[in-house]
Amino acid sequence: MTLPPFKLERYFAKYEFSTEFLLCSSDCEAMSIADLLALEDGAAEKLQNTWLGYTESQGSLSLRKEICNLYKSMLPEHILVHTGAGEAIYLFMHAMLTVDDHVIVHTPHYQSLSEVAKGVGCQVSPWIAREENDWALDLNELRGLVRPNTKAIIINTPHNPTGYLMSRADFDELNQFVQEKNLILFSDEVYRESEYDPATRLPAACDYGEHAVSLGVTSKTYGLAGLRIGWIATKNKKVYESMASLKDYTTICNSAPSEFLAEVAMRNRQKLIDRSLAIIKHNLIIVDKLFASHASLFTWVRPKAGSMGFPKLLKGDVEVFCDDLVRKAGVLLLPGTMYDESKNHFRLGLGRKNLAQAVGRLEVYLSEK
Ligand SMILES: Cc1ncc(COP(=O)(O)O)c(C=O)c1O
């Protein structure tokens, strides 16, 4: 199998550690190990005593128990821990899809959500989110996309890159549809728990039944990307066992210190959520002002959840704009072309503490143009 370069990750590889202001990050502000350990009495000492042998392949029981608290009906045997959400996406597609299968993918999307399926040889159809509908998905369109060999539907809500959050009624209907059609719903929920209004939080797909696989990670809402701890939650034994079996060929098991730290994080996750949401909400006020004062240059569909939005540049070419901005002002935006999106959008990150300074630089750049 050959996979094309992961455009978004290559773009970040070029700029992430050499650019002063990252104004397009998808993760929320991270923290030090010391700050994380300070959330819990005795955690620092326990970390020192963490055993550095191989760990349980499915993830330690104590971590899986903590992860279960994100869900209504999950038990530790339904959780399979991975090295980031990235590994789980890779293994799901390899474990469950074959060349004869067709999958439908919420689009635009984080590239691996379709690319690995294409690499396996599957047919892939986009289920397109449109800006004119506030990036909402249309369930009637989905019905028209299903083929006799459709195996899975892949969605991501809260959504990277638009910040779209599906309505409860649509999510209920989607789950019912997938169950009726006997398909698999791979539900990328890595931005879950970052809803600006907690009342709009969707149930996790895995709690609807065996048809669904929920994907989670410590990187985004909880601001702990460096742990590289992700997981799937599913009652579907076939999916679980096939992925667990394939994991023996990738990472075998997870990093012991990361598992310990992820457990501390999950036990204290409300504090991490509050911290991330405080940053995002503060940043949203700044960004709303920016777009209000440049309404002739950008469109802005305000996100409902998550740490990013997907505005459109109304004048000029978005790749040229982003390239010039990073070179002249040291501010990184992510052109939508990294998502194969050709309508001049760009990704704007909302989760970092230095957003006000980054936007200040952007304002100066725009005023000098
Ligand atoms: C929608 C989505 N899924 C999965 C991932 C992968 O997460 P991680 O890099 O923590 O493995 C990302 C990362 O940006 C993402 O945005």
Short mmCIF file of C-alpha atoms and ligand atoms in Angstrom, two decimals:
data_model
loop_
_atom_site.label_atom_id
_atom_site.label_comp_id
_atom_site.label_asym_id
_atom_site.label_seq_id
_atom_site.Cartn_x
_atom_site.Cartn_y
_atom_site.Cartn_z
CA MET A 1 0.00 0.00 0.00
CA THR A 2 1.29 3.47 -0.84
CA LEU A 3 -0.04 6.55 0.90
CA PRO A 4 0.42 10.04 -0.56
CA PRO A 5 2.02 12.66 1.70
CA PHE A 6 -0.25 13.88 4.52
CA LYS A 7 -0.47 17.46 3.23
CA LEU A 8 -1.56 19.11 6.46
CA GLU A 9 1.08 17.35 8.56
CA ARG A 10 3.81 18.19 6.00
CA TYR A 11 2.72 21.83 6.09
CA PHE A 12 3.01 21.83 9.87
CA ALA A 13 6.35 20.03 9.69
CA LYS A 14 7.62 22.95 7.60
CA TYR A 15 6.42 25.73 9.93
CA GLU A 16 5.34 24.47 13.36
CA PHE A 17 8.63 24.79 15.20
CA SER A 18 10.03 27.79 13.33
CA THR A 19 7.08 30.20 13.20
CA GLU A 20 6.43 32.69 15.98
CA PHE A 21 2.62 32.56 15.94
CA LEU A 22 0.64 29.44 15.13
CA LEU A 23 -2.82 30.79 14.40
CA CYS A 24 -4.14 27.53 12.96
CA SER A 25 -3.46 24.86 15.59
CA SER A 26 -6.18 22.30 16.14
CA ASP A 27 -5.17 21.42 19.69
CA CYS A 28 -5.75 23.50 22.79
CA GLU A 29 -2.93 25.09 24.79
CA ALA A 30 -0.77 22.36 26.32
CA MET A 31 0.81 22.32 29.78
CA SER A 32 3.89 20.93 31.49
CA ILE A 33 4.06 17.56 33.22
CA ALA A 34 4.50 19.47 36.50
CA ASP A 35 1.25 21.40 35.95
CA LEU A 36 -0.64 18.22 35.13
CA LEU A 37 0.72 16.38 38.17
CA ALA A 38 -0.22 19.33 40.40
CA LEU A 39 -3.89 18.54 39.70
CA GLU A 40 -3.74 15.52 42.00
CA ASP A 41 -2.14 14.88 45.40
CA GLY A 42 0.49 12.15 45.25
CA ALA A 43 0.57 11.98 41.45
CA ALA A 44 4.17 13.25 41.17
CA GLU A 45 5.46 10.48 43.41
CA LYS A 46 3.42 7.84 41.60
CA LEU A 47 4.90 8.95 38.28
CA GLN A 48 8.41 8.42 39.71
CA ASN A 49 7.43 4.85 40.58
CA THR A 50 5.83 4.05 37.23
CA TRP A 51 7.27 0.78 35.94
CA LEU A 52 8.95 1.07 32.55
CA GLY A 53 8.20 -2.39 31.27
CA TYR A 54 5.82 -3.26 28.43
CA THR A 55 2.27 -2.30 29.25
CA GLU A 56 -1.03 -4.14 28.60
CA SER A 57 -1.70 -4.01 24.89
CA GLN A 58 -5.29 -2.78 25.23
CA GLY A 59 -4.25 -0.06 27.72
CA SER A 60 -4.01 -0.35 31.49
CA LEU A 61 -7.22 -1.32 33.26
CA SER A 62 -7.11 1.79 35.44
CA LEU A 63 -6.79 4.10 32.40
CA ARG A 64 -9.58 2.30 30.56
CA LYS A 65 -11.81 2.64 33.65
CA GLU A 66 -11.20 6.41 33.66
CA ILE A 67 -11.92 6.64 29.91
CA CYS A 68 -15.24 4.85 30.51
CA ASN A 69 -16.38 7.90 32.48
CA LEU A 70 -16.70 9.80 29.18
CA TYR A 71 -19.43 7.41 28.12
CA LYS A 72 -22.77 6.14 29.43
CA SER A 73 -22.53 2.40 28.88
CA MET A 74 -18.91 1.54 28.15
CA LEU A 75 -16.92 -1.01 30.13
CA PRO A 76 -13.12 -1.30 30.18
CA GLU A 77 -13.29 -4.20 27.69
CA HIS A 78 -14.86 -1.80 25.17
CA ILE A 79 -11.88 0.60 25.25
CA LEU A 80 -8.75 0.01 23.16
CA VAL A 81 -6.00 2.54 23.83
CA HIS A 82 -3.70 3.66 21.00
CA THR A 83 -0.77 5.92 20.33
CA GLY A 84 -2.82 8.99 19.45
CA ALA A 85 -6.04 9.03 17.49
CA GLY A 86 -3.92 8.75 14.35
CA GLU A 87 -2.95 5.14 15.07
CA ALA A 88 -6.58 4.21 15.77
CA ILE A 89 -7.73 5.64 12.41
CA TYR A 90 -4.98 3.73 10.62
CA LEU A 91 -5.79 0.46 12.35
CA PHE A 92 -9.56 0.77 11.98
CA MET A 93 -9.29 1.18 8.21
CA HIS A 94 -6.82 -1.65 7.83
CA ALA A 95 -8.70 -3.99 10.12
CA MET A 96 -12.22 -3.41 8.78
CA LEU A 97 -11.99 -2.41 5.10
CA THR A 98 -11.11 -4.31 1.93
CA VAL A 99 -10.75 -3.40 -1.76
CA ASP A 100 -14.35 -4.39 -2.36
CA ASP A 101 -15.74 -1.88 0.13
CA HIS A 102 -17.12 1.61 -0.23
CA VAL A 103 -17.01 4.23 2.53
CA ILE A 104 -18.65 7.64 2.91
CA VAL A 105 -16.61 10.39 4.56
CA HIS A 106 -17.70 13.71 6.08
CA THR A 107 -15.85 16.28 3.92
CA PRO A 108 -13.69 18.39 4.26
CA HIS A 109 -11.83 16.20 6.72
CA TYR A 110 -8.60 15.40 8.48
CA GLN A 111 -6.80 13.66 5.63
CA SER A 112 -6.27 10.22 7.13
CA LEU A 113 -10.05 9.77 7.54
CA SER A 114 -10.27 9.09 3.79
CA GLU A 115 -6.69 8.53 2.69
CA VAL A 116 -6.07 5.30 4.57
CA ALA A 117 -9.31 3.85 3.17
CA LYS A 118 -8.18 4.84 -0.34
CA GLY A 119 -4.78 3.27 0.39
CA VAL A 120 -6.53 0.01 1.28
CA GLY A 121 -8.18 0.23 -2.15
CA CYS A 122 -11.70 1.23 -1.09
CA GLN A 123 -14.02 3.47 -3.06
CA VAL A 124 -14.56 6.68 -1.09
CA SER A 125 -17.46 9.13 -1.48
CA PRO A 126 -17.44 12.55 0.16
CA TRP A 127 -20.45 13.61 2.23
CA ILE A 128 -20.01 17.32 1.75
CA ALA A 129 -20.50 20.01 4.41
CA ARG A 130 -21.33 23.37 2.82
CA GLU A 131 -20.61 26.83 4.15
CA GLU A 132 -23.97 28.16 2.93
CA ASN A 133 -25.63 25.65 5.31
CA ASP A 134 -23.38 26.71 8.20
CA TRP A 135 -21.32 23.59 7.43
CA ALA A 136 -24.21 21.27 8.34
CA LEU A 137 -24.46 17.80 6.80
CA ASP A 138 -27.64 16.83 4.95
CA LEU A 139 -28.98 13.38 5.85
CA ASN A 140 -30.94 13.18 2.59
CA GLU A 141 -27.67 13.52 0.68
CA LEU A 142 -26.25 10.66 2.73
CA ARG A 143 -29.12 8.37 1.73
CA GLY A 144 -28.25 9.01 -1.92
CA LEU A 145 -24.60 8.14 -1.39
CA VAL A 146 -25.11 4.64 0.01
CA ARG A 147 -24.24 1.79 -2.38
CA PRO A 148 -24.76 -1.98 -2.05
CA ASN A 149 -21.09 -2.36 -0.99
CA THR A 150 -21.01 0.55 1.48
CA LYS A 151 -19.31 -0.64 4.66
CA ALA A 152 -18.81 2.41 6.83
CA ILE A 153 -19.73 6.03 7.33
CA ILE A 154 -17.05 8.25 8.78
CA ILE A 155 -17.99 11.45 10.52
CA ASN A 156 -16.25 14.00 12.68
CA THR A 157 -18.26 16.16 15.05
CA PRO A 158 -17.32 18.58 16.56
CA HIS A 159 -15.66 19.08 13.21
CA ASN A 160 -12.13 19.80 12.07
CA PRO A 161 -11.87 22.31 10.37
CA THR A 162 -15.28 24.07 10.56
CA GLY A 163 -16.29 23.78 14.24
CA TYR A 164 -19.65 22.34 13.13
CA LEU A 165 -21.58 20.42 15.77
CA MET A 166 -24.32 18.11 14.54
CA SER A 167 -27.76 18.59 16.09
CA ARG A 168 -29.03 15.92 18.47
CA ALA A 169 -31.97 15.13 16.17
CA ASP A 170 -29.62 14.58 13.18
CA PHE A 171 -27.21 12.49 15.24
CA ASP A 172 -30.07 10.28 16.47
CA GLU A 173 -31.29 9.88 12.90
CA LEU A 174 -27.81 9.14 11.59
CA ASN A 175 -27.27 6.41 14.17
CA GLN A 176 -30.66 4.88 13.38
CA PHE A 177 -29.91 4.95 9.65
CA VAL A 178 -26.51 3.28 10.09
CA GLN A 179 -28.11 0.59 12.28
CA GLU A 180 -30.92 -0.07 9.80
CA LYS A 181 -28.46 -0.37 6.91
CA ASN A 182 -26.17 -2.63 8.93
CA LEU A 183 -23.16 -0.35 8.41
CA ILE A 184 -20.40 0.79 10.75
CA LEU A 185 -20.33 4.37 12.02
CA PHE A 186 -16.76 5.50 12.69
CA SER A 187 -17.36 8.62 14.76
CA ASP A 188 -14.31 10.82 15.23
CA GLU A 189 -15.11 12.56 18.51
CA VAL A 190 -11.67 13.92 19.31
CA TYR A 191 -13.13 17.42 19.90
CA ARG A 192 -15.98 16.17 22.10
CA GLU A 193 -16.43 18.00 25.43
CA SER A 194 -15.39 21.30 23.85
CA GLU A 195 -18.97 22.42 23.07
CA TYR A 196 -19.40 26.11 23.94
CA ASP A 197 -22.82 25.27 25.38
CA PRO A 198 -22.56 21.95 27.28
CA ALA A 199 -26.29 21.37 26.68
CA THR A 200 -25.48 20.83 22.98
CA ARG A 201 -23.04 17.96 23.68
CA LEU A 202 -24.00 14.87 21.73
CA PRO A 203 -24.07 11.42 23.25
CA ALA A 204 -21.06 9.41 22.13
CA ALA A 205 -21.87 7.23 19.12
CA CYS A 206 -20.60 4.11 20.90
CA ASP A 207 -23.43 4.48 23.43
CA TYR A 208 -26.04 4.07 20.66
CA GLY A 209 -25.08 0.45 19.95
CA GLU A 210 -22.73 -2.07 18.36
CA HIS A 211 -22.77 -0.37 14.97
CA ALA A 212 -20.60 2.50 16.24
CA VAL A 213 -16.97 3.17 17.06
CA SER A 214 -16.15 6.38 18.95
CA LEU A 215 -12.68 7.87 18.61
CA GLY A 216 -11.16 9.91 21.45
CA VAL A 217 -7.79 11.43 22.30
CA THR A 218 -6.08 13.52 25.00
CA SER A 219 -4.64 15.93 22.40
CA LYS A 220 -7.45 18.34 21.62
CA THR A 221 -10.02 19.37 24.25
CA TYR A 222 -7.68 18.36 27.06
CA GLY A 223 -4.59 20.06 25.60
CA LEU A 224 -2.24 17.09 26.02
CA ALA A 225 -1.09 16.20 22.50
CA GLY A 226 2.39 15.23 23.70
CA LEU A 227 1.00 12.25 25.62
CA ARG A 228 0.08 10.57 22.33
CA ILE A 229 -2.79 8.73 23.98
CA GLY A 230 -5.92 8.04 21.95
CA TRP A 231 -8.56 5.30 22.10
CA ILE A 232 -11.56 3.75 20.48
CA ALA A 233 -14.70 2.86 22.41
CA THR A 234 -16.98 0.23 20.89
CA LYS A 235 -19.26 -2.64 21.83
CA ASN A 236 -18.54 -4.20 18.46
CA LYS A 237 -16.39 -7.25 19.31
CA LYS A 238 -15.31 -7.86 15.72
CA VAL A 239 -13.99 -4.31 15.33
CA TYR A 240 -12.33 -4.40 18.74
CA GLU A 241 -10.61 -7.74 18.22
CA SER A 242 -9.50 -7.00 14.65
CA MET A 243 -7.95 -3.70 15.69
CA ALA A 244 -6.32 -5.21 18.79
CA SER A 245 -4.81 -7.94 16.65
CA LEU A 246 -3.40 -5.45 14.14
CA LYS A 247 -1.97 -3.27 16.89
CA ASP A 248 0.54 -6.06 17.59
CA TYR A 249 2.14 -5.05 14.28
CA THR A 250 2.33 -1.34 15.04
CA THR A 251 3.00 -0.12 18.57
CA ILE A 252 2.08 -3.33 20.51
CA CYS A 253 1.34 -1.31 23.64
CA ASN A 254 1.39 2.28 24.82
CA SER A 255 3.99 4.36 26.64
CA ALA A 256 3.78 3.61 30.39
CA PRO A 257 4.43 7.20 31.60
CA SER A 258 1.90 8.52 29.08
CA GLU A 259 -0.73 6.06 30.25
CA PHE A 260 -0.20 7.14 33.83
CA LEU A 261 -0.40 10.84 32.93
CA ALA A 262 -3.46 10.28 30.75
CA GLU A 263 -5.17 8.61 33.70
CA VAL A 264 -4.47 11.67 35.88
CA ALA A 265 -5.78 13.87 33.06
CA MET A 266 -8.99 11.90 32.60
CA ARG A 267 -9.66 11.88 36.35
CA ASN A 268 -9.33 15.67 36.35
CA ARG A 269 -10.75 16.30 32.93
CA GLN A 270 -13.36 18.86 33.98
CA LYS A 271 -10.52 21.18 35.06
CA LEU A 272 -8.81 20.69 31.70
CA ILE A 273 -12.07 21.31 29.83
CA ASP A 274 -12.72 24.51 31.81
CA ARG A 275 -9.19 25.71 31.10
CA SER A 276 -9.44 25.07 27.35
CA LEU A 277 -12.93 26.57 27.04
CA ALA A 278 -11.87 29.71 28.92
CA ILE A 279 -9.07 30.22 26.37
CA ILE A 280 -11.32 29.49 23.39
CA LYS A 281 -14.14 31.78 24.56
CA HIS A 282 -11.74 34.64 25.26
CA ASN A 283 -10.22 34.14 21.79
CA LEU A 284 -13.61 34.02 20.09
CA ILE A 285 -14.36 37.58 21.21
CA ILE A 286 -11.11 38.78 19.59
CA VAL A 287 -11.72 36.83 16.41
CA ASP A 288 -15.36 37.98 16.12
CA LYS A 289 -14.07 41.58 16.22
CA LEU A 290 -11.43 40.83 13.60
CA PHE A 291 -13.98 39.42 11.19
CA ALA A 292 -16.54 42.16 11.90
CA SER A 293 -13.99 44.82 10.99
CA HIS A 294 -12.89 42.97 7.82
CA ALA A 295 -16.26 41.79 6.56
CA SER A 296 -15.36 42.61 2.95
CA LEU A 297 -12.25 40.42 3.13
CA PHE A 298 -13.45 37.33 5.04
CA THR A 299 -16.58 35.28 5.70
CA TRP A 300 -16.97 33.87 9.22
CA VAL A 301 -19.28 31.07 10.30
CA ARG A 302 -18.83 31.08 14.08
CA PRO A 303 -18.04 27.56 15.32
CA LYS A 304 -20.26 25.89 17.91
CA ALA A 305 -17.60 23.69 19.43
CA GLY A 306 -13.92 22.90 19.23
CA SER A 307 -10.77 24.86 18.75
CA MET A 308 -11.00 26.11 15.18
CA GLY A 309 -13.05 27.76 12.47
CA PHE A 310 -12.88 27.83 8.67
CA PRO A 311 -13.26 31.38 7.32
CA LYS A 312 -13.08 32.22 3.64
CA LEU A 313 -10.75 34.74 2.04
CA LEU A 314 -12.82 36.81 -0.38
CA LYS A 315 -9.99 38.54 -2.25
CA GLY A 316 -6.89 36.90 -3.70
CA ASP A 317 -5.66 33.34 -3.54
CA VAL A 318 -5.61 31.72 -0.09
CA GLU A 319 -2.31 29.87 -0.58
CA VAL A 320 -0.55 33.05 -1.69
CA PHE A 321 -2.12 34.94 1.24
CA CYS A 322 -1.01 32.36 3.84
CA ASP A 323 2.46 32.12 2.36
CA ASP A 324 2.96 35.89 2.33
CA LEU A 325 1.56 36.23 5.86
CA VAL A 326 3.88 33.65 7.39
CA ARG A 327 6.94 35.07 5.63
CA LYS A 328 6.26 38.74 6.39
CA ALA A 329 4.43 38.60 9.73
CA GLY A 330 5.43 35.24 11.26
CA VAL A 331 1.77 34.18 11.60
CA LEU A 332 0.73 30.75 10.38
CA LEU A 333 -2.71 30.09 8.89
CA LEU A 334 -3.58 26.83 7.16
CA PRO A 335 -4.93 27.08 3.60
CA GLY A 336 -7.99 24.94 2.89
CA THR A 337 -6.09 23.40 -0.02
CA MET A 338 -4.38 21.23 2.60
CA TYR A 339 -7.83 19.59 2.91
CA ASP A 340 -8.28 19.42 -0.89
CA GLU A 341 -10.76 22.27 -0.41
CA SER A 342 -10.52 24.73 -3.28
CA LYS A 343 -12.94 27.45 -2.24
CA ASN A 344 -10.39 29.77 -0.64
CA HIS A 345 -11.02 28.89 3.02
CA PHE A 346 -8.35 28.71 5.69
CA ARG A 347 -8.20 27.16 9.14
CA LEU A 348 -7.99 29.45 12.13
CA GLY A 349 -7.09 27.94 15.52
CA LEU A 350 -8.78 29.20 18.68
CA GLY A 351 -7.08 27.19 21.41
CA ARG A 352 -3.81 29.00 21.99
CA LYS A 353 -3.09 31.60 24.68
CA ASN A 354 -1.16 33.91 22.37
CA LEU A 355 -4.01 34.38 19.89
CA ALA A 356 -4.43 38.08 20.77
CA GLN A 357 -0.80 38.83 19.79
CA ALA A 358 -1.12 36.72 16.63
CA VAL A 359 -4.28 38.56 15.59
CA GLY A 360 -2.53 41.86 16.38
CA ARG A 361 0.22 40.91 13.93
CA LEU A 362 -2.37 39.90 11.36
CA GLU A 363 -4.14 43.27 11.75
CA VAL A 364 -0.86 45.14 11.19
CA TYR A 365 -0.13 42.99 8.11
CA LEU A 366 -3.60 43.71 6.69
CA SER A 367 -3.29 47.45 7.35
CA GLU A 368 0.04 47.56 5.50
CA LYS A 369 -1.26 45.70 2.44
C1 LIG B 1 -10.42 15.11 13.40
C2 LIG B 1 -9.10 14.57 13.87
N1 LIG B 1 -8.97 13.25 14.07
C3 LIG B 1 -7.81 12.72 14.47
C4 LIG B 1 -6.70 13.51 14.71
C5 LIG B 1 -5.42 12.89 15.18
O1 LIG B 1 -5.16 13.20 16.52
P1 LIG B 1 -3.72 12.92 17.13
O2 LIG B 1 -2.77 13.76 16.34
O3 LIG B 1 -3.75 13.39 18.52
O4 LIG B 1 -3.43 11.50 16.97
C6 LIG B 1 -6.79 14.89 14.50
C7 LIG B 1 -5.62 15.77 14.69
O5 LIG B 1 -5.57 16.90 14.25
C8 LIG B 1 -8.03 15.44 14.09
O6 LIG B 1 -8.20 16.74 13.90
#
